[in-house]
Coordinates of N, CA, C and O and ligand atoms in Angstrom, one line a residue:
R667 N -34.9 -1.5 -3.0 CA -34.9 -0.2 -2.3 C -36.3 0.1 -1.7 O -36.4 0.5 -0.6
E668 N -37.3 -0.3 -2.4 CA -38.7 -0.1 -1.9 C -38.9 -0.9 -0.7 O -39.7 -0.5 0.2
L669 N -38.3 -2.1 -0.6 CA -38.5 -3.0 0.6 C -37.7 -2.6 1.8 O -37.8 -3.1 2.8
G670 N -36.8 -1.6 1.6 CA -35.9 -1.2 2.7 C -34.7 -2.0 2.8 O -34.1 -2.0 3.9
I671 N -34.3 -2.6 1.8 CA -33.0 -3.4 1.8 C -31.8 -2.4 1.7 O -31.9 -1.4 0.9
S672 N -30.8 -2.6 2.5 CA -29.7 -1.7 2.6 C -28.7 -1.8 1.5 O -28.0 -0.9 1.1
A673 N -28.5 -3.1 1.1 CA -27.4 -3.3 0.1 C -27.8 -4.5 -0.8 O -28.5 -5.4 -0.4
Y674 N -27.2 -4.5 -2.0 CA -27.3 -5.7 -2.8 C -25.9 -5.9 -3.4 O -25.3 -5.0 -3.9
L675 N -25.5 -7.2 -3.5 CA -24.3 -7.6 -4.1 C -24.6 -8.6 -5.1 O -25.6 -9.3 -5.1
V676 N -23.7 -8.7 -6.1 CA -23.8 -9.7 -7.1 C -23.0 -10.9 -6.9 O -21.8 -10.8 -6.6
K677 N -23.6 -12.1 -7.0 CA -22.8 -13.3 -6.8 C -22.1 -13.6 -8.1 O -22.6 -13.4 -9.2
P678 N -20.9 -14.3 -8.1 CA -20.2 -14.7 -6.9 C -19.6 -13.5 -6.1 O -19.0 -12.7 -6.7
I679 N -19.8 -13.6 -4.8 CA -19.3 -12.5 -3.9 C -17.9 -12.8 -3.5 O -17.6 -13.9 -3.0
R680 N -17.1 -11.8 -3.6 CA -15.7 -11.9 -3.0 C -15.8 -11.6 -1.5 O -16.5 -10.8 -1.1
Q681 N -14.9 -12.3 -0.8 CA -14.9 -12.2 0.6 C -14.7 -10.7 1.1 O -15.4 -10.2 2.0
S682 N -13.8 -10.0 0.4 CA -13.5 -8.6 0.8 C -14.7 -7.8 0.5 O -15.0 -6.8 1.3
E683 N -15.5 -8.1 -0.5 CA -16.6 -7.3 -0.9 C -17.7 -7.5 0.1 O -18.4 -6.5 0.5
L684 N -17.9 -8.7 0.5 CA -18.9 -9.0 1.5 C -18.6 -8.3 2.8 O -19.5 -7.7 3.4
L685 N -17.4 -8.4 3.2 CA -17.0 -7.7 4.5 C -17.2 -6.2 4.4 O -17.8 -5.6 5.3
S686 N -16.7 -5.6 3.3 CA -16.9 -4.1 3.2 C -18.4 -3.8 3.1 O -18.8 -2.7 3.6
G687 N -19.2 -4.6 2.4 CA -20.6 -4.4 2.3 C -21.2 -4.4 3.7 O -22.0 -3.5 4.0
I688 N -20.9 -5.3 4.5 CA -21.4 -5.4 5.9 C -21.0 -4.2 6.7 O -21.8 -3.5 7.4
C689 N -19.7 -3.9 6.7 CA -19.2 -2.8 7.4 C -19.9 -1.5 7.0 O -20.2 -0.6 7.8
C690 N -20.1 -1.4 5.7 CA -20.7 -0.2 5.1 C -22.1 0.1 5.6 O -22.4 1.2 6.0
V691 N -22.9 -1.0 5.7 CA -24.3 -0.8 6.1 C -24.4 -0.6 7.6 O -25.3 0.0 8.1
L692 N -23.4 -1.2 8.3 CA -23.4 -1.0 9.8 C -22.9 0.4 10.2 O -23.3 0.9 11.3
S693 N -22.0 0.9 9.4 CA -21.5 2.3 9.8 C -21.9 3.2 8.6 O -21.1 3.6 7.8
A694 N -23.2 3.6 8.7 CA -23.7 4.5 7.6 C -22.9 5.8 7.5 O -23.0 6.5 6.5
T695 N -22.2 6.1 8.5 CA -21.4 7.4 8.5 C -20.3 7.4 7.5 O -19.9 8.4 7.0
S696 N -19.9 6.2 7.0 CA -18.8 6.1 6.0 C -19.4 6.4 4.6 O -18.7 6.5 3.7
L697 N -20.7 6.5 4.6 CA -21.3 6.8 3.2 C -21.8 8.2 3.1 O -22.2 8.8 4.1
P698 N -21.8 8.7 1.9 CA -22.4 10.0 1.7 C -23.9 9.9 2.0 O -24.5 8.8 1.7
A699 N -24.5 10.9 2.6 CA -25.9 10.8 3.0 C -26.8 10.5 1.9 O -27.9 10.0 2.1
S700 N -26.4 10.9 0.7 CA -27.3 10.7 -0.5 C -27.3 9.3 -1.0 O -28.1 9.0 -1.9
T701 N -26.5 8.4 -0.4 CA -26.4 7.0 -1.0 C -27.6 6.2 -0.6 O -27.8 5.9 0.6
P702 N -28.5 5.9 -1.5 CA -29.7 5.2 -1.1 C -29.5 3.7 -0.9 O -30.1 3.1 0.0
L703 N -28.6 3.1 -1.6 CA -28.5 1.6 -1.6 C -27.0 1.3 -1.8 O -26.4 1.8 -2.8
V704 N -26.5 0.4 -1.0 CA -25.1 0.0 -1.2 C -25.0 -1.0 -2.2 O -25.7 -2.1 -2.2
T705 N -24.2 -0.7 -3.2 CA -24.0 -1.7 -4.3 C -22.5 -2.0 -4.5 O -21.7 -1.3 -3.8
R706 N -22.2 -2.9 -5.3 CA -20.8 -3.2 -5.7 C -20.1 -1.9 -6.1 O -18.9 -1.7 -5.8
H707 N -20.8 -1.1 -6.8 CA -20.3 0.2 -7.3 C -19.9 1.1 -6.1 O -18.8 1.7 -6.1
T708 N -20.8 1.2 -5.1 CA -20.6 2.0 -4.0 C -19.3 1.6 -3.2 O -18.5 2.4 -2.9
L709 N -19.2 0.3 -3.1 CA -18.1 -0.3 -2.4 C -16.8 0.1 -3.1 O -15.8 0.4 -2.5
R710 N -16.8 0.0 -4.4 CA -15.6 0.3 -5.2 C -15.2 1.8 -5.0 O -14.0 2.1 -4.9
E711 N -16.2 2.6 -4.9 CA -16.0 4.0 -4.7 C -15.3 4.4 -3.4 O -14.4 5.2 -3.3
I712 N -15.8 3.7 -2.3 CA -15.3 4.1 -1.0 C -14.1 3.2 -0.6 O -13.5 3.5 0.4
Q713 N -13.9 2.2 -1.4 CA -12.8 1.3 -1.0 C -11.5 2.1 -1.1 O -11.3 2.9 -2.0
N714 N -10.6 1.8 -0.2 CA -9.4 2.6 -0.1 C -8.3 2.0 -1.1 O -7.5 1.2 -0.7
H715 N -8.3 2.4 -2.3 CA -7.3 2.0 -3.2 C -6.1 2.9 -3.1 O -6.2 4.1 -3.0
L716 N -4.9 2.3 -3.0 CA -3.7 3.1 -2.8 C -2.9 3.2 -4.1 O -2.9 2.3 -4.9
H717 N -2.1 4.2 -4.2 CA -1.1 4.3 -5.2 C 0.2 4.1 -4.5 O 0.6 4.9 -3.6
I718 N 0.9 3.0 -4.8 CA 2.1 2.6 -4.0 C 3.3 2.7 -4.8 O 3.4 2.3 -6.0
L719 N 4.4 3.2 -4.2 CA 5.7 3.2 -4.8 C 6.4 2.0 -4.2 O 6.6 1.9 -3.0
L720 N 6.8 1.1 -5.1 CA 7.5 -0.1 -4.7 C 9.0 0.1 -5.1 O 9.3 0.1 -6.3
A721 N 9.9 0.2 -4.2 CA 11.3 0.3 -4.5 C 11.9 -1.1 -4.2 O 12.1 -1.5 -3.0
E722 N 12.3 -1.8 -5.2 CA 12.8 -3.2 -5.0 C 13.7 -3.5 -6.2 O 13.3 -3.4 -7.4
D723 N 14.9 -3.9 -6.0 CA 15.8 -4.2 -7.1 C 15.7 -5.7 -7.6 O 16.1 -6.0 -8.7
N724 N 15.2 -6.5 -6.7 CA 15.1 -8.0 -7.1 C 13.8 -8.2 -7.9 O 12.7 -8.0 -7.4
A725 N 14.0 -8.8 -9.1 CA 12.8 -9.0 -10.0 C 11.8 -10.0 -9.4 O 10.6 -9.8 -9.5
V726 N 12.3 -11.0 -8.7 CA 11.3 -12.0 -8.2 C 10.5 -11.4 -7.1 O 9.3 -11.5 -7.0
N727 N 11.2 -10.7 -6.2 CA 10.5 -10.0 -5.1 C 9.5 -8.9 -5.6 O 8.4 -8.8 -5.1
S728 N 9.9 -8.2 -6.6 CA 9.0 -7.1 -7.1 C 7.8 -7.7 -7.8 O 6.7 -7.2 -7.7
T729 N 8.0 -8.8 -8.5 CA 6.9 -9.4 -9.2 C 5.9 -10.0 -8.2 O 4.7 -9.8 -8.4
L730 N 6.4 -10.6 -7.1 CA 5.5 -11.1 -6.1 C 4.7 -10.0 -5.4 O 3.5 -10.1 -5.3
A731 N 5.4 -8.9 -5.1 CA 4.7 -7.8 -4.4 C 3.7 -7.1 -5.3 O 2.6 -6.8 -4.9
L732 N 4.1 -7.0 -6.6 CA 3.2 -6.4 -7.6 C 1.9 -7.2 -7.7 O 0.8 -6.6 -7.7
R733 N 2.0 -8.5 -7.7 CA 0.9 -9.4 -7.8 C -0.1 -9.3 -6.6 O -1.3 -9.2 -6.8
L734 N 0.5 -9.2 -5.4 CA -0.3 -9.1 -4.2 C -1.0 -7.8 -4.2 O -2.2 -7.7 -3.8
L735 N -0.3 -6.7 -4.6 CA -0.9 -5.4 -4.5 C -2.0 -5.2 -5.5 O -3.0 -4.5 -5.3
E736 N -1.7 -5.7 -6.7 CA -2.7 -5.5 -7.8 C -4.0 -6.3 -7.6 O -5.0 -5.9 -8.0
K737 N -3.9 -7.3 -6.8 CA -5.1 -8.1 -6.4 C -6.0 -7.2 -5.6 O -7.2 -7.4 -5.5
R738 N -5.4 -6.3 -4.9 CA -6.2 -5.4 -4.0 C -6.6 -4.2 -4.8 O -7.2 -3.2 -4.3
D739 N -6.3 -4.2 -6.1 CA -6.6 -3.1 -7.0 C -5.9 -1.8 -6.6 O -6.3 -0.7 -6.9
D740 N -4.7 -2.0 -6.0 CA -3.9 -0.8 -5.8 C -3.1 -0.6 -7.0 O -2.9 -1.6 -7.8
T741 N -2.7 0.6 -7.3 CA -1.8 0.8 -8.4 C -0.4 1.0 -7.9 O -0.1 1.5 -6.8
V742 N 0.5 0.4 -8.7 CA 1.9 0.4 -8.2 C 2.9 1.0 -9.2 O 2.7 0.8 -10.4
C743 N 3.8 1.8 -8.7 CA 4.8 2.3 -9.6 C 6.1 1.7 -9.0 O 6.4 1.6 -7.8
L744 N 6.9 1.2 -9.9 CA 8.1 0.4 -9.5 C 9.4 1.2 -9.7 O 9.6 1.8 -10.8
A745 N 10.3 1.2 -8.7 CA 11.6 1.8 -8.8 C 12.6 0.7 -8.5 O 12.4 -0.1 -7.6
R746 N 13.7 0.7 -9.2 CA 14.7 -0.4 -9.1 C 15.8 -0.1 -8.0 O 16.6 -0.9 -7.7
D747 N 15.9 1.2 -7.6 CA 16.8 1.5 -6.5 C 16.3 2.8 -5.8 O 15.3 3.4 -6.2
G748 N 17.0 3.1 -4.8 CA 16.6 4.3 -3.9 C 16.6 5.6 -4.7 O 15.7 6.4 -4.5
L749 N 17.5 5.8 -5.6 CA 17.6 7.0 -6.3 C 16.4 7.1 -7.3 O 15.8 8.1 -7.4
A750 N 16.1 6.0 -8.0 CA 15.0 5.9 -8.9 C 13.7 6.2 -8.1 O 12.7 6.8 -8.6
A751 N 13.6 5.7 -6.9 CA 12.4 5.9 -6.0 C 12.3 7.4 -5.8 O 11.2 8.0 -5.8
M752 N 13.4 8.1 -5.5 CA 13.3 9.5 -5.2 C 12.9 10.3 -6.5 O 12.1 11.3 -6.4
E753 N 13.4 9.9 -7.6 CA 13.0 10.5 -8.9 C 11.5 10.3 -9.1 O 10.8 11.2 -9.6
A754 N 11.0 9.1 -8.8 CA 9.6 8.8 -9.0 C 8.7 9.7 -8.2 O 7.7 10.2 -8.6
L755 N 9.2 10.0 -7.0 CA 8.4 10.9 -6.1 C 8.3 12.3 -6.6 O 7.4 13.0 -6.2
E756 N 9.3 12.7 -7.4 CA 9.2 14.0 -8.0 C 8.0 14.2 -8.9 O 7.4 15.2 -9.1
K757 N 7.7 13.0 -9.6 CA 6.7 13.0 -10.6 C 5.3 12.5 -10.1 O 4.3 12.9 -10.6
E758 N 5.3 11.7 -9.1 CA 4.1 11.1 -8.7 C 3.7 11.3 -7.2 O 4.6 11.4 -6.4
T759 N 2.4 11.4 -6.9 CA 2.0 11.5 -5.6 C 1.6 10.1 -5.1 O 0.7 9.4 -5.7
V760 N 2.2 9.6 -4.1 CA 1.9 8.2 -3.7 C 1.4 8.2 -2.2 O 1.7 9.1 -1.5
D761 N 0.7 7.2 -1.9 CA 0.1 7.1 -0.6 C 1.0 6.3 0.4 O 0.9 6.5 1.6
L762 N 1.9 5.5 -0.2 CA 2.8 4.7 0.6 C 4.0 4.2 -0.2 O 3.9 4.1 -1.4
I763 N 5.1 4.1 0.5 CA 6.3 3.5 -0.1 C 6.6 2.2 0.5 O 6.7 2.1 1.7
L764 N 6.8 1.2 -0.3 CA 7.3 -0.1 0.2 C 8.8 -0.1 -0.2 O 9.1 -0.1 -1.4
M765 N 9.7 -0.1 0.7 CA 11.1 0.1 0.5 C 12.0 -1.1 0.8 O 12.1 -1.5 2.0
D766 N 12.6 -1.7 -0.2 CA 13.6 -2.7 0.0 C 14.8 -2.0 0.7 O 15.0 -0.8 0.6
V767 N 15.5 -2.8 1.6 CA 16.6 -2.1 2.3 C 17.9 -2.2 1.4 O 18.5 -1.2 1.2
Q768 N 18.2 -3.4 0.9 CA 19.5 -3.5 0.1 C 19.2 -3.3 -1.3 O 18.5 -4.2 -2.0
M769 N 19.7 -2.2 -1.9 CA 19.5 -1.9 -3.3 C 20.8 -1.3 -3.8 O 21.5 -0.6 -3.0
P770 N 21.1 -1.5 -5.1 CA 22.3 -0.8 -5.7 C 22.0 0.7 -5.8 O 20.9 1.2 -5.6
V771 N 23.1 1.5 -6.1 CA 23.0 2.9 -6.3 C 22.7 3.7 -5.0 O 23.6 4.4 -4.4
M772 N 21.5 3.5 -4.5 CA 21.2 4.1 -3.2 C 20.3 3.1 -2.4 O 19.2 2.7 -3.0
D773 N 20.7 2.7 -1.2 CA 19.9 1.7 -0.5 C 18.7 2.4 0.1 O 18.5 3.6 0.1
G774 N 17.8 1.5 0.7 CA 16.6 1.9 1.2 C 16.7 2.9 2.4 O 15.9 3.8 2.6
L775 N 17.7 2.7 3.2 CA 17.9 3.5 4.4 C 18.3 4.9 4.0 O 17.8 5.9 4.5
E776 N 19.2 5.0 3.1 CA 19.7 6.3 2.6 C 18.6 7.0 1.9 O 18.4 8.2 2.1
A777 N 17.8 6.3 1.1 CA 16.7 6.9 0.3 C 15.7 7.5 1.3 O 15.2 8.6 1.2
T778 N 15.4 6.7 2.4 CA 14.4 7.1 3.4 C 14.9 8.4 4.1 O 14.2 9.4 4.3
R779 N 16.2 8.4 4.5 CA 16.7 9.6 5.1 C 16.6 10.8 4.2 O 16.2 11.9 4.6
A780 N 16.9 10.6 2.9 CA 16.8 11.7 2.0 C 15.3 12.2 1.8 O 15.1 13.4 1.7
I781 N 14.4 11.3 1.7 CA 13.0 11.6 1.6 C 12.5 12.4 2.8 O 11.8 13.4 2.7
R782 N 12.9 11.9 4.0 CA 12.5 12.6 5.2 C 13.0 14.0 5.3 O 12.4 14.9 5.8
L783 N 14.3 14.1 4.8 CA 14.9 15.4 4.8 C 14.1 16.4 4.0 O 13.9 17.6 4.3
K784 N 13.8 15.9 2.8 CA 13.0 16.8 1.9 C 11.6 17.1 2.4 O 11.1 18.2 2.2
E785 N 11.1 16.2 3.2 CA 9.7 16.4 3.8 C 9.7 17.5 4.8 O 8.7 18.1 5.1
Q786 N 10.9 17.8 5.4 CA 10.9 18.9 6.4 C 10.5 20.2 5.9 O 9.9 21.0 6.6
S787 N 10.7 20.5 4.6 CA 10.2 21.7 4.0 C 8.7 21.7 3.6 O 8.0 22.7 3.6
S788 N 8.3 20.5 3.2 CA 6.9 20.4 2.7 C 5.9 20.1 3.9 O 4.7 20.4 3.7
G789 N 6.4 19.5 5.0 CA 5.6 19.2 6.1 C 4.8 17.9 5.9 O 3.9 17.6 6.7
K790 N 5.0 17.2 4.8 CA 4.3 16.0 4.5 C 5.0 14.8 5.2 O 6.1 14.9 5.6
H791 N 4.3 13.7 5.2 CA 4.9 12.5 5.7 C 4.3 11.3 5.0 O 3.2 10.9 5.3
I792 N 5.1 10.8 4.0 CA 4.6 9.6 3.3 C 5.0 8.4 4.2 O 6.2 8.2 4.6
P793 N 4.0 7.5 4.4 CA 4.4 6.3 5.2 C 5.4 5.4 4.4 O 5.1 5.2 3.2
I794 N 6.4 5.0 5.0 CA 7.4 4.2 4.4 C 7.5 2.9 5.2 O 7.8 2.9 6.4
V795 N 7.3 1.8 4.5 CA 7.4 0.4 5.1 C 8.6 -0.3 4.5 O 8.6 -0.5 3.3
A796 N 9.5 -0.7 5.3 CA 10.7 -1.5 4.8 C 10.3 -2.9 4.5 O 9.4 -3.5 5.2
M797 N 10.9 -3.5 3.5 CA 10.8 -4.9 3.3 C 12.2 -5.4 3.5 O 13.2 -5.2 2.8
T798 N 12.4 -6.1 4.7 CA 13.7 -6.5 5.1 C 13.9 -8.0 4.8 O 13.0 -8.8 5.0
A799 N 15.1 -8.3 4.3 CA 15.4 -9.7 4.0 C 15.6 -10.5 5.3 O 15.2 -11.6 5.4
H800 N 16.2 -9.9 6.3 CA 16.4 -10.5 7.6 C 15.5 -9.8 8.6 O 15.6 -8.6 8.7
A801 N 14.8 -10.6 9.4 CA 14.0 -10.0 10.4 C 14.8 -9.9 11.7 O 14.4 -10.2 12.8
L802 N 16.1 -9.4 11.5 CA 16.9 -9.2 12.7 C 16.6 -7.9 13.4 O 16.2 -6.9 12.8
K803 N 16.7 -7.9 14.7 CA 16.3 -6.8 15.5 C 17.1 -5.6 15.1 O 16.6 -4.5 14.9
D804 N 18.4 -5.8 14.8 CA 19.3 -4.7 14.4 C 18.8 -4.0 13.1 O 18.8 -2.8 13.0
D805 N 18.4 -4.8 12.1 CA 18.0 -4.3 10.9 C 16.7 -3.5 11.0 O 16.6 -2.4 10.5
Q806 N 15.8 -4.0 11.8 CA 14.5 -3.3 12.1 C 14.8 -2.0 12.7 O 14.2 -1.0 12.4
E807 N 15.7 -2.0 13.7 CA 15.9 -0.7 14.4 C 16.6 0.3 13.5 O 16.3 1.5 13.5
R808 N 17.4 -0.2 12.6 CA 18.1 0.7 11.6 C 17.0 1.3 10.6 O 17.1 2.4 10.3
C809 N 16.0 0.5 10.3 CA 15.0 1.0 9.4 C 14.2 2.1 10.1 O 14.0 3.1 9.5
L810 N 13.8 1.9 11.3 CA 13.0 2.9 12.0 C 13.9 4.1 12.3 O 13.4 5.2 12.1
A811 N 15.2 3.9 12.6 CA 16.1 5.0 12.8 C 16.2 5.9 11.6 O 16.4 7.1 11.7
S812 N 16.1 5.3 10.4 CA 16.3 6.0 9.2 C 15.1 6.9 8.8 O 15.1 7.7 7.9
G813 N 14.0 6.6 9.6 CA 12.8 7.4 9.3 C 11.6 6.6 8.7 O 10.6 7.1 8.4
M814 N 11.8 5.2 8.6 CA 10.7 4.4 8.2 C 9.7 4.2 9.3 O 10.0 4.4 10.4
D815 N 8.4 3.9 8.9 CA 7.4 3.8 9.8 C 7.2 2.4 10.3 O 6.6 2.2 11.4
D816 N 7.5 1.5 9.5 CA 7.3 0.1 9.9 C 8.1 -0.8 8.9 O 8.8 -0.3 8.0
Y817 N 8.0 -2.1 9.2 CA 8.8 -3.1 8.3 C 8.0 -4.4 8.2 O 7.3 -4.8 9.1
V818 N 8.2 -5.0 7.1 CA 7.7 -6.4 7.0 C 8.9 -7.2 6.5 O 9.8 -6.7 5.9
S819 N 8.9 -8.5 6.9 CA 10.1 -9.3 6.5 C 9.7 -10.1 5.2 O 8.6 -10.5 5.0
K820 N 10.7 -10.3 4.4 CA 10.6 -11.1 3.2 C 10.8 -12.5 3.4 O 11.7 -12.9 4.2
P821 N 10.2 -13.5 2.7 CA 9.2 -13.2 1.7 C 7.9 -12.6 2.3 O 7.5 -13.1 3.3
I822 N 7.4 -11.6 1.6 CA 6.2 -10.9 2.1 C 5.0 -11.8 2.0 O 4.8 -12.5 1.1
R823 N 4.2 -11.6 3.0 CA 2.9 -12.4 3.1 C 1.7 -11.4 3.0 O 1.8 -10.3 3.5
T824 N 0.7 -11.8 2.3 CA -0.4 -10.9 2.0 C -1.0 -10.3 3.3 O -1.2 -9.1 3.4
A825 N -1.3 -11.1 4.2 CA -1.9 -10.7 5.5 C -1.1 -9.6 6.2 O -1.6 -8.6 6.6
E826 N 0.2 -9.9 6.2 CA 1.2 -9.0 6.9 C 1.2 -7.6 6.2 O 1.2 -6.6 6.8
Ligands
MN1052 MN1 17.4 -5.8 -2.6

């Protein structure tokens, strides 16, 4: 701090940590004015951790998605079908919903339509991203038409 160094990180450095450290010191606006030195702790504080609702009936797919998301330190709440997803939303505030399309009881399209309908009174808009088994144009259009914001095709890839 006395030498005028902007940040210090502890080795071994994770790639994501290094990147956010660099971004952080380059854009001092993202930091509270009182932050004297960027540390691993600062990065953790400003890092965008999400609370995600994962609606997926398939155990293999949900395990894979859980693993990817928890690596990012996101917290995940799991619902096994569309109706369970709606019930979870009554109890929890989430930043994002990852929605499988084909599920028993209530599928992802129906659940999305129901969520969007409810939102009309609250004025909120939770981002919903479909996880589609087939990357068919028709499926994708049906997802967007139901009120989803985007889609990724399964098997999901981290970068995507
Ligand atoms: Mn499914």
